[in-house]
Structure formats: structure tokens, C-alpha cells
Short mmCIF file of C-alpha atoms in Angstrom, two decimals:
data_model
loop_
_atom_site.label_atom_id
_atom_site.label_comp_id
_atom_site.label_asym_id
_atom_site.label_seq_id
_atom_site.Cartn_x
_atom_site.Cartn_y
_atom_site.Cartn_z
CA UNK A 1 0.00 0.00 0.00
CA UNK A 2 1.42 3.36 -1.04
CA UNK A 3 1.81 5.95 1.69
CA UNK A 4 0.89 9.62 1.91
CA UNK A 5 2.77 12.67 3.05
CA UNK A 6 1.28 14.81 5.85
CA UNK A 7 2.03 18.54 6.11
CA UNK A 8 1.45 20.79 9.14
CA UNK A 9 2.47 24.44 9.50
CA UNK A 10 2.38 27.51 11.73
CA UNK A 11 3.52 30.99 10.76
CA UNK A 12 6.23 31.58 13.39
CA UNK A 13 8.68 29.65 15.55
CA UNK A 14 7.03 31.13 18.64
CA UNK A 15 3.65 29.69 17.63
CA UNK A 16 5.28 26.32 17.07
CA UNK A 17 7.10 26.24 20.41
CA UNK A 18 4.46 27.77 22.67
CA UNK A 19 1.15 27.10 20.92
CA UNK A 20 -0.88 23.93 20.39
CA UNK A 21 -1.74 24.45 16.72
CA UNK A 22 0.76 21.93 15.35
CA UNK A 23 -0.51 19.16 17.62
CA UNK A 24 -4.14 19.97 16.78
CA UNK A 25 -3.39 19.86 13.05
CA UNK A 26 -1.57 16.55 13.49
CA UNK A 27 -4.47 15.03 15.44
CA UNK A 28 -7.00 16.14 12.80
CA UNK A 29 -4.88 14.68 9.98
CA UNK A 30 -4.39 11.37 11.82
CA UNK A 31 -8.15 11.10 12.42
CA UNK A 32 -8.87 11.90 8.75
CA UNK A 33 -6.32 9.31 7.56
CA UNK A 34 -7.84 6.66 9.84
CA UNK A 35 -11.37 7.35 8.56
CA UNK A 36 -10.29 7.12 4.91
CA UNK A 37 -7.84 4.23 5.37
CA UNK A 38 -4.80 6.31 4.29
CA UNK A 39 -1.32 5.40 5.55
CA UNK A 40 0.98 8.31 6.45
CA UNK A 41 4.58 7.59 5.49
CA UNK A 42 6.27 10.89 6.41
CA UNK A 43 5.43 14.08 8.28
CA UNK A 44 6.54 17.52 7.12
CA UNK A 45 6.48 20.17 9.85
CA UNK A 46 7.20 23.83 9.15
CA UNK A 47 7.21 27.06 11.17
CA UNK A 48 7.09 29.66 8.43
CA UNK A 49 4.47 31.91 6.86
CA UNK A 50 2.67 30.72 3.75
CA UNK A 51 2.17 34.28 2.53
CA UNK A 52 5.44 34.16 0.59
CA UNK A 53 6.95 31.59 -1.71
CA UNK A 54 10.18 29.84 -0.78
CA UNK A 55 9.25 27.56 2.14
CA UNK A 56 12.08 25.02 2.30
CA UNK A 57 10.18 21.97 3.65
CA UNK A 58 7.13 22.68 1.48
CA UNK A 59 9.22 22.89 -1.70
CA UNK A 60 11.11 19.69 -0.86
CA UNK A 61 7.83 17.87 -0.24
CA UNK A 62 6.34 18.99 -3.58
CA UNK A 63 9.53 17.97 -5.39
CA UNK A 64 9.30 14.46 -3.86
CA UNK A 65 5.64 14.23 -4.87
CA UNK A 66 6.51 15.20 -8.44
CA UNK A 67 9.05 12.36 -8.47
CA UNK A 68 6.33 9.92 -7.34
CA UNK A 69 7.77 9.13 -3.92
CA UNK A 70 4.30 9.16 -2.32
CA UNK A 71 0.74 8.52 -3.46
CA UNK A 72 -0.53 11.84 -2.25
CA UNK A 73 -0.65 14.52 0.41
CA UNK A 74 -2.85 15.30 3.43
CA UNK A 75 -3.02 18.89 4.71
CA UNK A 76 -5.13 20.25 7.57
CA UNK A 77 -6.71 23.19 5.68
CA UNK A 78 -6.24 25.00 2.39
CA UNK A 79 -4.72 28.04 4.09
CA UNK A 80 -2.15 25.76 5.77
CA UNK A 81 -0.90 24.78 2.32
CA UNK A 82 -0.79 28.13 0.54
CA UNK A 83 -1.69 31.75 1.13
CA UNK A 84 -0.09 32.88 -2.08
CA UNK A 85 -1.43 31.93 -5.50
CA UNK A 86 1.92 30.73 -6.84
CA UNK A 87 2.17 27.86 -4.32
CA UNK A 88 -1.51 27.07 -4.87
CA UNK A 89 -0.84 26.83 -8.62
CA UNK A 90 1.90 24.26 -7.92
CA UNK A 91 -0.55 22.19 -5.89
CA UNK A 92 -3.02 22.49 -8.79
CA UNK A 93 -0.38 21.11 -11.17
CA UNK A 94 0.09 18.09 -8.86
CA UNK A 95 -3.67 17.49 -8.82
CA UNK A 96 -3.71 17.64 -12.63
CA UNK A 97 -0.90 15.06 -12.68
CA UNK A 98 -3.04 12.65 -10.66
CA UNK A 99 -1.47 13.20 -7.24
CA UNK A 100 -4.11 12.61 -4.55
CA UNK A 101 -4.47 15.77 -2.41
CA UNK A 102 -6.68 15.77 0.72
CA UNK A 103 -7.67 18.51 3.18
CA UNK A 104 -8.63 17.11 6.59
CA UNK A 105 -10.77 20.09 7.58
CA UNK A 106 -12.66 20.60 4.29
CA UNK A 107 -14.79 17.88 2.70
CA UNK A 108 -13.80 18.79 -0.86
CA UNK A 109 -13.61 16.39 -3.80
CA UNK A 110 -10.74 17.81 -5.82
CA UNK A 111 -11.40 15.31 -8.61
CA UNK A 112 -14.71 17.05 -9.41
CA UNK A 113 -15.13 20.37 -11.20
CA UNK A 114 -17.24 21.82 -8.39
CA UNK A 115 -14.82 20.70 -5.69
CA UNK A 116 -11.86 22.16 -7.57
CA UNK A 117 -13.70 25.46 -8.04
CA UNK A 118 -14.55 25.58 -4.34
CA UNK A 119 -10.90 24.96 -3.42
CA UNK A 120 -9.70 27.64 -5.88
CA UNK A 121 -12.11 30.14 -4.34
CA UNK A 122 -10.87 29.35 -0.83
CA UNK A 123 -7.26 29.73 -1.99
CA UNK A 124 -8.05 33.12 -3.55
CA UNK A 125 -9.81 34.19 -0.34
CA UNK A 126 -6.76 33.10 1.70
CA UNK A 127 -4.43 35.08 -0.59
CA UNK A 128 -6.71 38.12 -0.38
CA UNK A 129 -6.75 37.83 3.41
CA UNK A 130 -2.96 38.02 3.44
CA UNK A 131 -2.94 41.03 1.11
CA UNK A 132 -5.50 42.82 3.25
CA UNK A 133 -3.68 41.90 6.46
CA UNK A 134 -0.40 43.18 5.01
CA UNK A 135 -2.09 46.42 4.00
CA UNK A 136 -3.60 46.90 7.46
CA UNK A 137 -0.26 46.22 9.13
CA UNK A 138 1.43 48.71 6.83
CA UNK A 139 -1.29 51.24 7.61
CA UNK A 140 -0.69 50.74 11.32
CA UNK A 141 3.05 51.14 10.90
CA UNK A 142 2.66 54.39 8.98
CA UNK A 143 0.19 55.58 11.60
CA UNK A 144 2.86 55.07 14.25
CA UNK A 145 5.47 56.80 12.09
CA UNK A 146 3.24 59.84 11.62
CA UNK A 147 2.87 59.99 15.40
CA UNK A 148 6.66 60.06 15.65
CA UNK A 149 6.88 56.52 17.09
CA UNK A 150 9.39 53.93 15.90
CA UNK A 151 7.43 50.67 15.26
CA UNK A 152 10.48 48.38 15.24
CA UNK A 153 12.79 47.14 18.02
CA UNK A 154 14.81 49.93 19.64
CA UNK A 155 18.17 50.69 17.99
CA UNK A 156 21.35 50.24 20.03
CA UNK A 157 21.45 52.85 22.79
CA UNK A 158 17.67 52.90 23.31
CA UNK A 159 15.15 50.76 25.20
CA UNK A 160 11.65 49.59 24.25
CA UNK A 161 8.90 50.79 26.60
CA UNK A 162 5.92 49.05 25.05
CA UNK A 163 3.56 49.66 22.14
CA UNK A 164 2.48 53.23 21.59
CA UNK A 165 5.37 54.63 23.65
CA UNK A 166 8.55 56.33 22.42
CA UNK A 167 11.90 54.64 22.81
CA UNK A 168 13.89 55.69 25.86
CA UNK A 169 17.63 56.24 26.09
CA UNK A 170 19.46 53.28 27.59
CA UNK A 171 21.27 54.67 30.66
CA UNK A 172 24.25 52.38 29.99
CA UNK A 173 24.54 52.01 26.22
CA UNK A 174 23.10 55.45 25.34
CA UNK A 175 26.05 57.54 26.57
CA UNK A 176 28.45 55.13 24.84
CA UNK A 177 26.63 55.57 21.52
CA UNK A 178 26.82 59.34 22.00
CA UNK A 179 30.57 59.05 22.60
CA UNK A 180 30.92 57.00 19.40
CA UNK A 181 29.27 59.80 17.40
CA UNK A 182 31.41 62.49 19.06
CA UNK A 183 34.65 60.59 18.50
CA UNK A 184 33.91 59.83 14.86
CA UNK A 185 32.76 63.41 14.24
CA UNK A 186 36.21 64.60 15.38
CA UNK A 187 37.65 63.18 12.16
CA UNK A 188 40.47 61.45 14.04
CA UNK A 189 39.01 57.92 14.01
CA UNK A 190 38.38 55.38 11.30
CA UNK A 191 35.68 52.73 11.69
CA UNK A 192 38.38 50.24 12.68
CA UNK A 193 39.95 52.44 15.36
CA UNK A 194 36.53 53.58 16.61
CA UNK A 195 35.39 49.98 16.90
CA UNK A 196 38.43 49.14 19.04
CA UNK A 197 38.06 52.27 21.19
CA UNK A 198 34.34 51.73 21.84
CA UNK A 199 34.92 48.07 22.71
CA UNK A 200 37.37 49.19 25.38
CA UNK A 201 34.81 51.69 26.67
CA UNK A 202 32.10 49.02 26.87
CA UNK A 203 30.03 49.30 23.67
CA UNK A 204 29.80 45.69 22.55
CA UNK A 205 27.58 43.22 20.73
CA UNK A 206 25.11 40.99 22.57
CA UNK A 207 27.77 38.29 22.76
CA UNK A 208 30.27 40.67 24.34
CA UNK A 209 32.42 40.94 21.22
CA UNK A 210 33.37 44.15 19.39
CA UNK A 211 30.64 45.50 17.14
CA UNK A 212 30.82 44.33 13.54
CA UNK A 213 32.04 47.08 11.22
CA UNK A 214 28.76 46.89 9.30
CA UNK A 215 26.75 47.28 12.52
CA UNK A 216 28.86 50.28 13.53
CA UNK A 217 28.45 51.86 10.10
CA UNK A 218 24.67 51.33 10.14
CA UNK A 219 24.48 52.88 13.61
CA UNK A 220 26.42 55.98 12.59
CA UNK A 221 24.24 56.45 9.49
CA UNK A 222 20.92 56.06 11.32
CA UNK A 223 19.19 59.48 11.69
CA UNK A 224 17.10 58.03 14.55
CA UNK A 225 19.89 59.16 16.87
CA UNK A 226 19.31 62.84 15.96
CA UNK A 227 15.52 62.61 16.26
CA UNK A 228 14.49 61.58 12.73
CA UNK A 229 13.01 58.27 11.55
CA UNK A 230 13.92 57.21 8.02
CA UNK A 231 12.13 54.43 6.11
CA UNK A 232 14.88 52.97 3.93
CA UNK A 233 12.48 51.11 1.62
CA UNK A 234 10.59 54.25 0.57
CA UNK A 235 13.08 56.97 1.46
CA UNK A 236 10.47 58.73 3.62
CA UNK A 237 11.52 60.62 6.75
CA UNK A 238 9.42 61.31 9.86
CA UNK A 239 10.19 63.38 12.93
CA UNK A 240 10.38 61.22 16.04
CA UNK A 241 9.03 62.09 19.48
CA UNK A 242 11.88 60.24 21.22
CA UNK A 243 14.75 62.13 22.83
CA UNK A 244 17.69 62.45 20.41
CA UNK A 245 21.05 61.12 21.55
CA UNK A 246 23.09 63.53 19.41
CA UNK A 247 22.46 67.01 17.96
CA UNK A 248 21.68 67.27 14.25
CA UNK A 249 24.95 69.16 13.73
CA UNK A 250 26.96 66.24 15.15
CA UNK A 251 25.05 63.74 13.01
CA UNK A 252 25.68 65.82 9.87
CA UNK A 253 29.37 66.04 10.74
CA UNK A 254 29.52 62.23 11.08
CA UNK A 255 27.91 61.83 7.64
CA UNK A 256 30.49 64.20 6.18
CA UNK A 257 33.33 62.15 7.68
CA UNK A 258 31.84 58.86 6.46
CA UNK A 259 31.34 60.18 2.94
CA UNK A 260 34.96 61.32 2.78
CA UNK A 261 34.24 65.04 2.79
CA UNK A 262 36.28 65.29 6.01
CA UNK A 263 39.70 63.71 6.20
CA UNK A 264 40.05 61.18 9.04
CA UNK A 265 43.57 60.72 10.33
CA UNK A 266 45.27 58.05 12.39
CA UNK A 267 48.24 58.56 14.71
CA UNK A 268 51.62 57.32 13.53
CA UNK A 269 54.26 59.56 15.16
CA UNK A 270 54.66 61.45 18.42
CA UNK A 271 56.69 64.47 17.36
CA UNK A 272 55.66 67.57 19.29
CA UNK A 273 54.94 69.79 16.27
CA UNK A 274 53.76 67.13 13.79
CA UNK A 275 51.55 68.57 11.03
CA UNK A 276 51.58 71.98 12.71
CA UNK A 277 54.24 73.82 10.68
CA UNK A 278 53.92 74.63 6.98
CA UNK A 279 56.54 75.75 4.52
CA UNK A 280 55.93 79.37 3.52
CA UNK A 281 57.24 78.75 0.00
CA UNK A 282 55.24 75.66 -1.05
CA UNK A 283 52.55 75.28 1.62
CA UNK A 284 53.39 71.66 2.48
CA UNK A 285 53.70 70.45 6.07
CA UNK A 286 57.17 70.03 7.47
CA UNK A 287 57.83 66.40 8.41
CA UNK A 288 59.40 65.52 11.73
CA UNK A 289 62.47 63.29 11.64
CA UNK A 290 64.69 61.91 14.38
CA UNK A 291 68.39 61.94 13.50
CA UNK A 292 71.04 60.90 16.04
CA UNK A 293 68.70 61.65 18.91
CA UNK A 294 67.69 65.10 17.62
CA UNK A 295 64.33 66.02 16.07
CA UNK A 296 64.30 68.09 12.88
CA UNK A 297 61.36 69.35 10.82
CA UNK A 298 62.08 69.45 7.09
CA UNK A 299 60.22 70.38 3.94
CA UNK A 300 60.62 67.56 1.43
CA UNK A 301 59.65 69.53 -1.67
CA UNK A 302 62.35 69.60 -4.35
CA UNK A 303 62.44 73.41 -4.33
CA UNK A 304 62.56 73.83 -0.54
CA UNK A 305 65.42 71.57 0.54
CA UNK A 306 66.90 74.23 2.83
CA UNK A 307 63.78 74.69 4.94
CA UNK A 308 64.74 72.96 8.19
CA UNK A 309 63.99 73.72 11.84
CA UNK A 310 65.27 72.08 15.01
CA UNK A 311 62.62 71.17 17.58
CA UNK A 312 64.40 72.99 20.46
CA UNK A 313 64.47 76.18 18.37
CA UNK A 314 60.73 75.89 17.63
CA UNK A 315 60.02 75.21 21.30
CA UNK A 316 62.00 78.30 22.34
CA UNK A 317 60.17 80.51 19.81
CA UNK A 318 56.79 79.29 21.03
CA UNK A 319 57.72 79.97 24.67
CA UNK A 320 58.80 83.52 23.81
CA UNK A 321 55.54 84.13 21.96
CA UNK A 322 53.46 82.81 24.86
CA UNK A 323 55.37 84.98 27.31
CA UNK A 324 54.02 88.07 25.50
CA UNK A 325 50.54 87.18 26.81
CA UNK A 326 51.55 87.66 30.47
CA UNK A 327 50.10 90.64 32.31
CA UNK A 328 51.68 92.76 34.98
CA UNK A 329 50.60 92.34 38.60
CA UNK A 330 47.22 93.98 39.25
CA UNK A 331 46.12 94.27 35.61
CA UNK A 332 43.71 91.31 35.92
CA UNK A 333 41.85 93.14 38.71
CA UNK A 334 41.32 96.10 36.41
CA UNK A 335 39.97 93.75 33.73
CA UNK A 336 37.45 92.43 36.25
CA UNK A 337 36.17 95.93 36.94
CA UNK A 338 35.81 96.68 33.23
CA UNK A 339 33.93 93.42 32.61
CA UNK A 340 31.04 94.55 34.82
CA UNK A 341 30.07 97.20 32.28
CA UNK A 342 30.13 94.66 29.44
CA UNK A 343 27.55 92.31 31.02
CA UNK A 344 24.61 94.72 30.81
CA UNK A 345 23.34 93.76 27.37
CA UNK A 346 23.88 89.99 27.68
CA UNK A 347 20.30 89.16 28.69
CA UNK A 348 18.82 91.32 25.93
CA UNK A 349 21.04 89.68 23.31
CA UNK A 350 20.03 86.19 24.46
CA UNK A 351 16.34 87.11 24.40
CA UNK A 352 16.65 88.53 20.89
CA UNK A 353 18.40 85.37 19.70
CA UNK A 354 15.71 83.15 21.22
CA UNK A 355 12.98 85.25 19.62
CA UNK A 356 14.72 85.00 16.23
CA UNK A 357 14.98 81.21 16.56
CA UNK A 358 11.28 80.98 17.43
CA UNK A 359 10.41 83.10 14.39
CA UNK A 360 12.52 80.86 12.16
CA UNK A 361 10.90 77.78 13.68
CA UNK A 362 7.45 79.23 13.02
CA UNK A 363 8.40 79.93 9.40
CA UNK A 364 9.68 76.36 9.06
CA UNK A 365 6.42 74.98 10.46
CA UNK A 366 4.48 77.16 8.02
CA UNK A 367 6.57 75.93 5.08
CA UNK A 368 5.93 72.33 6.14
CA UNK A 369 2.20 73.00 6.29
CA UNK A 370 2.18 74.67 2.88
CA UNK A 371 4.29 71.85 1.44
CA UNK A 372 1.78 69.27 2.69
CA UNK A 373 -1.12 71.28 1.26
CA UNK A 374 0.64 71.50 -2.11
CA UNK A 375 1.15 67.72 -2.13
CA UNK A 376 -2.48 67.05 -1.20
CA UNK A 377 -3.65 69.43 -3.93
CA UNK A 378 -1.55 67.54 -6.48
CA UNK A 379 0.86 70.42 -7.12
CA UNK A 380 3.89 68.30 -6.17
CA UNK A 381 4.85 64.76 -7.09
CA UNK A 382 5.65 62.38 -4.23
CA UNK A 383 9.41 62.28 -4.87
CA UNK A 384 9.75 66.07 -4.75
CA UNK A 385 7.51 66.20 -1.68
CA UNK A 386 9.64 63.64 0.21
CA UNK A 387 12.91 65.42 -0.64
CA UNK A 388 11.63 68.82 0.50
CA UNK A 389 9.93 67.34 3.57
CA UNK A 390 13.17 65.63 4.66
CA UNK A 391 15.07 68.91 4.25
CA UNK A 392 12.50 70.84 6.30
CA UNK A 393 12.46 68.15 9.00
CA UNK A 394 16.23 68.47 9.29
CA UNK A 395 15.99 72.27 9.46
CA UNK A 396 13.27 72.07 12.12
CA UNK A 397 15.34 69.60 14.14
CA UNK A 398 18.34 71.95 14.04
CA UNK A 399 16.23 74.92 15.17
CA UNK A 400 14.74 72.91 18.02
CA UNK A 401 18.22 71.76 19.03
CA UNK A 402 19.29 75.39 19.18
CA UNK A 403 16.26 76.38 21.26
CA UNK A 404 16.54 73.42 23.61
CA UNK A 405 20.30 73.77 24.09
CA UNK A 406 21.01 74.69 27.72
CA UNK A 407 21.94 78.33 28.15
CA UNK A 408 25.57 78.95 29.01
CA UNK A 409 25.91 80.01 32.64
CA UNK A 410 28.66 82.48 31.75
CA UNK A 411 28.57 85.66 29.67
CA UNK A 412 30.85 86.90 26.94
CA UNK A 413 32.56 89.09 29.53
CA UNK A 414 33.15 86.05 31.76
CA UNK A 415 34.67 84.12 28.89
CA UNK A 416 36.81 87.09 27.87
CA UNK A 417 38.18 87.27 31.40
CA UNK A 418 38.85 83.53 31.27
CA UNK A 419 40.73 83.95 27.98
CA UNK A 420 42.81 86.72 29.50
CA UNK A 421 43.55 84.49 32.48
CA UNK A 422 44.44 81.53 30.30
CA UNK A 423 46.65 83.71 28.14
CA UNK A 424 48.31 85.03 31.26
CA UNK A 425 49.07 81.42 32.33
CA UNK A 426 49.81 79.99 28.85
CA UNK A 427 53.59 80.07 29.20
CA UNK A 428 53.63 78.41 32.64
CA UNK A 429 51.08 75.79 31.52
CA UNK A 430 53.19 75.04 28.45
CA UNK A 431 56.33 74.55 30.53
CA UNK A 432 54.61 71.97 32.77
CA UNK A 433 52.61 70.17 30.06
CA UNK A 434 53.23 66.81 28.42
CA UNK A 435 53.73 66.51 24.65
CA UNK A 436 50.07 66.19 23.64
CA UNK A 437 49.02 68.88 26.13
CA UNK A 438 51.63 71.22 24.66
CA UNK A 439 50.19 70.59 21.20
CA UNK A 440 46.72 71.54 22.40
CA UNK A 441 47.99 74.73 24.02
CA UNK A 442 49.86 75.79 20.88
CA UNK A 443 46.85 75.05 18.64
CA UNK A 444 44.55 76.93 21.02
CA UNK A 445 46.66 80.09 21.02
CA UNK A 446 48.10 80.13 17.49
CA UNK A 447 46.39 79.95 14.12
CA UNK A 448 49.41 79.35 11.88
CA UNK A 449 53.07 78.33 12.10
CA UNK A 450 55.11 79.08 8.95
CA UNK A 451 58.72 78.15 8.22
CA UNK A 452 61.00 80.24 5.99
CA UNK A 453 64.37 78.56 5.57
CA UNK A 454 65.55 78.34 9.19
CA UNK A 455 63.19 80.89 10.77
CA UNK A 456 59.68 80.45 12.19
CA UNK A 457 56.77 82.88 11.92
CA UNK A 458 54.01 82.42 14.54
CA UNK A 459 50.54 83.87 13.89
CA UNK A 460 48.28 84.15 16.93
CA UNK A 461 44.55 83.49 16.97
CA UNK A 462 42.49 86.70 16.64
CA UNK A 463 41.55 86.79 20.32
CA UNK A 464 45.12 86.58 21.53
CA UNK A 465 46.38 88.82 18.74
CA UNK A 466 43.90 91.42 20.01
CA UNK A 467 45.58 91.20 23.42
CA UNK A 468 48.99 91.82 21.86
CA UNK A 469 47.74 94.60 19.59
CA UNK A 470 45.98 96.36 22.45
CA UNK A 471 49.02 96.13 24.71
CA UNK A 472 51.35 97.35 21.98
CA UNK A 473 49.18 100.32 21.04
CA UNK A 474 49.81 103.74 22.48
CA UNK A 475 46.54 103.65 24.39
CA UNK A 476 46.83 100.05 25.53
CA UNK A 477 45.36 100.60 28.99
CA UNK A 478 43.53 97.60 30.48
CA UNK A 479 40.15 99.32 30.05
CA UNK A 480 40.79 99.43 26.28
CA UNK A 481 42.03 95.86 25.99
CA UNK A 482 38.86 94.06 27.11
CA UNK A 483 36.45 95.52 24.47
CA UNK A 484 38.84 94.35 21.76
CA UNK A 485 38.96 90.89 23.32
CA UNK A 486 35.15 90.84 23.39
CA UNK A 487 34.91 91.55 19.67
CA UNK A 488 37.44 88.87 18.80
CA UNK A 489 35.79 86.34 21.13
CA UNK A 490 32.37 86.91 19.54
CA UNK A 491 33.88 86.42 16.09
CA UNK A 492 35.48 83.17 17.26
CA UNK A 493 32.25 81.78 18.75
CA UNK A 494 30.17 82.75 15.74
CA UNK A 495 32.62 80.84 13.52
CA UNK A 496 32.31 77.76 15.79
CA UNK A 497 35.97 77.97 16.76
CA UNK A 498 35.93 78.51 20.53
CA UNK A 499 39.24 79.24 22.21
CA UNK A 500 40.23 76.75 24.87
CA UNK A 501 43.39 75.95 26.75
CA UNK A 502 42.70 72.48 28.19
CA UNK A 503 44.02 71.69 31.63
CA UNK A 504 44.05 67.99 30.73
CA UNK A 505 44.07 66.52 27.25
CA UNK A 506 44.10 63.04 25.78
CA UNK A 507 46.50 61.93 23.04
CA UNK A 508 45.35 63.10 19.63
CA UNK A 509 45.12 60.41 16.95
CA UNK A 510 46.93 62.22 14.19
CA UNK A 511 49.38 61.54 11.40
CA UNK A 512 52.65 63.02 10.25
CA UNK A 513 52.03 62.36 6.55
CA UNK A 514 52.20 65.39 4.29
CA UNK A 515 49.07 66.79 2.67
CA UNK A 516 48.93 69.42 0.00
#
């Protein structure tokens, strides 16, 4: 007596392990086989949806049936066999070839025209159910997205808090993800070096291993971390209601580094003035070399062979330049008195800036509203709408970041006094600092170091140059120095180049290779 195959299926592994559906299907098939005197030779069990083609066990079973390895097939219900019309068509081909197909739950005679029609109708209904279900699920997902909610598992650095609730920042992994963005945005890390650094800091995979490079790259490219939700399949962008981990400006900087618009460097040498001195003639960086225990900086261009500086000579010139920033005893007290008059307009300036940001935010909201109206009215195609919407979402996020940024507790006058104090201490700090700390001090105070043959020209940053200019002028009284410092400091902050002399610094990943 020839045997039959029996096929049972559930849509997910969870249903198979925790539910009773598989056992119920098996019992129904066994009872059906006993009633109709059919012998079951092999069971095929699968935990995979029938909405899509490509089920491994199902395809193997049909291939064996086509080769005549069994007399027929018993399935619990039609929707257990196929919820897509392509798989149903394959079953129909088997029926046409004389393979005996039975459904334990439906009393259908597939050998008759009416029975076949009834089965076809049920298969079409099952396929339509899947299409409708998929559409409803998609509708629900887009509903969540429009509410600013992320309908998928929380990305690394966030925690799930249940359906209908925004993701929350993971108190452990969240700060580490933020550090990863900040470090990569500095332009001094590659993905490989960042991966190693973050593993040491504690950002790891679920198995405790370093993050895969692909996982790290995906994380750094995900706008979810700056408050935006992007649907990769459609290219649509939605504004999230979750708390961003990084500002939009930091995220944009990371994208620039990843796309190669910002040069990322890795540390190779430890020379004090590596990549800090340029040849005045050709513009190339002087390269540090150690010869017989002495460090020299040379220009390697063919036309500039004589441009060479010894490190002790550079160090001495820098010390002399820093010494010019020292003030006489009692001058700092006079600066403090003058600063009181410069604080009066600080509150008004901050209020005006906040009002301007709110006006810009209102204009952005209005443009978004008008853009949506234009799309609804058919004045814009979907692609143009999505591009402009994404741009406006990014602009709105940046404006909100600016409004929500905590106000600085100090004023311009306070920071000017701090700069004067740091300048006053620059020489003594430099003398006590380690190599990397010295580099930071020099870069904080100077804007350019140029070599001409065997001489060095040092250009100070505008703020510190203002100190020198004011002191060297005929009317360089302390009360005239501070207003000049204020103007230079404002120019520095507006150009996103704040002056800072760090008390403690970490080694800078940098290279000594020459760039043109």
C-alpha cells in the first residue's frame, strides 16, 4: 500500500514552540487518515508563513511528490498549504498530474469540477486575506510613524517601553553611543579604530564581542539618533518624538566624515609639532624626523630643501611668543572691573536670539504645512515632496536643538576674562605640560606656524592677537584691551571655533604624513 505525506504548518517559531496548533493539526490529519484508510509515510512540519513563496520543507515535499515518492498529500486546511497563489498553482499542477491531495478540515472532492472550483475560491480568499492583512499592518506602521513613534525594536542605545510609547535612552549604552558619534565626528578615528576604542569603553555586541564594522556603520548612518526616523524602503523621513542622543549638527558632521568630505587621520608619530608647521614657499607640512637623537622638521619639496627647523628652536620661539601674553601684577583686577560694564546687554542679546529662533521655527512649520497642502492638492509629485519634507524636518530639528540647548551660565565678559587668564598662564602651563598637552595649548593660542628657511613665523589666533595689539598700542590701557577681546571672542564663537586651553588633554590620533 502506497503511503501519503502529511504537512502541518504555523507561521512563526514562537507559535510552534508555545502554541498547540501543530498538535491539533496533526491530530486532525491522523483522524482523517484513519477514517479514509490512508497510511501516512512521512510528516513535514514547518514554522514559516505561507504568505510568501520559498518555504524550504514545502518545496522539498512537492519535489518528492513530483518524483512519485508518495501517493498523495494530506493537509489540515487549504490556508495551511498556501496563502499565495503561486504555491496554490503548484498544488493544482500536482492534482492535474493525478497526485491525490486531501484537506482534513474541508470535505472537498478535488477530482470534481465543483470541488476544484470551491478549493480555488478558498485559496483566492486566503491570498486576499494576506494582502488585506499586510495592507492593514502597513497602515498601522505608517500611523505610528506619523505619530513620531518607531514601530520596530529599539536601535542600540535605546530601550523599548511598550507599544504606543517612544523609545527611551538606555542609561548604559546610550552615553556610549553618543561618545561614538562624538569621537567619529572629530575626524580622528576610522571605523576600525573607533570599533576598538568603543569596545574598550564598553560598547559591545550581545555576545560581548566588538561590534561588527557593518553594525557600527549602520548605527552611525541612522538618523534616529538625531531625532528623525527614516524608512529605507521608501526613502520617507518622519520626525520622532523620542529624545535624540546627538544634535543634528553632530550627526551631519559624522555623515560628512563617512562620505569622505572630512579627512580622518590616524596617529603614527609622536613628534611635538607634527603637522603643525607649513613651509611658507610651497605650503606643504614640514615632516618631523629623528636623527642621532635630535628632532628636525624638514620640507621635502624639491624646491625647498633648505627649509629645516630644530625642535628645540621651535620650542623656544613658542615659549617667547606665549610669554608676551603675560600681564603685569594687578592688571587682571582692572579687567574684572571693566567686565562689569560689558555684562549689561547679555540678557537682551540672548532674548533677541531666542525670539529670532522661534520666528525661524514658526516659518519652518508654516513651510511644512504649505508643502503638505501642495502635495495634497496635487501640485507636487511624491518624490519632490519627500525630498523637501526631509530637508524641512532636518531644518526644524536643528532649530529645536538650538532652542533646547542649555543656556551657558557664563557671559561673553566672563569668557573674555577667562581667555585673559588663560593667556596670562599659557607660558607656565606650556612649561609643565606633556607633549600632547603642549600641542593643544599651541593650537589653542596660534592659528598658523610658517617656516621660511631656518626661521619660524608664529601667527596668533584673533583673540590673543587682540591682546597683543591692544598692549602694543599707544593707548593700551587695560580698560581698552577688554572691548577688543570681546569683539574677537564673539567672532570666534560665531565661527564655531571657541578658544580653549585644556588643563588635561588626551593623546590626539593624528598623522605626520604630508598633505597638500
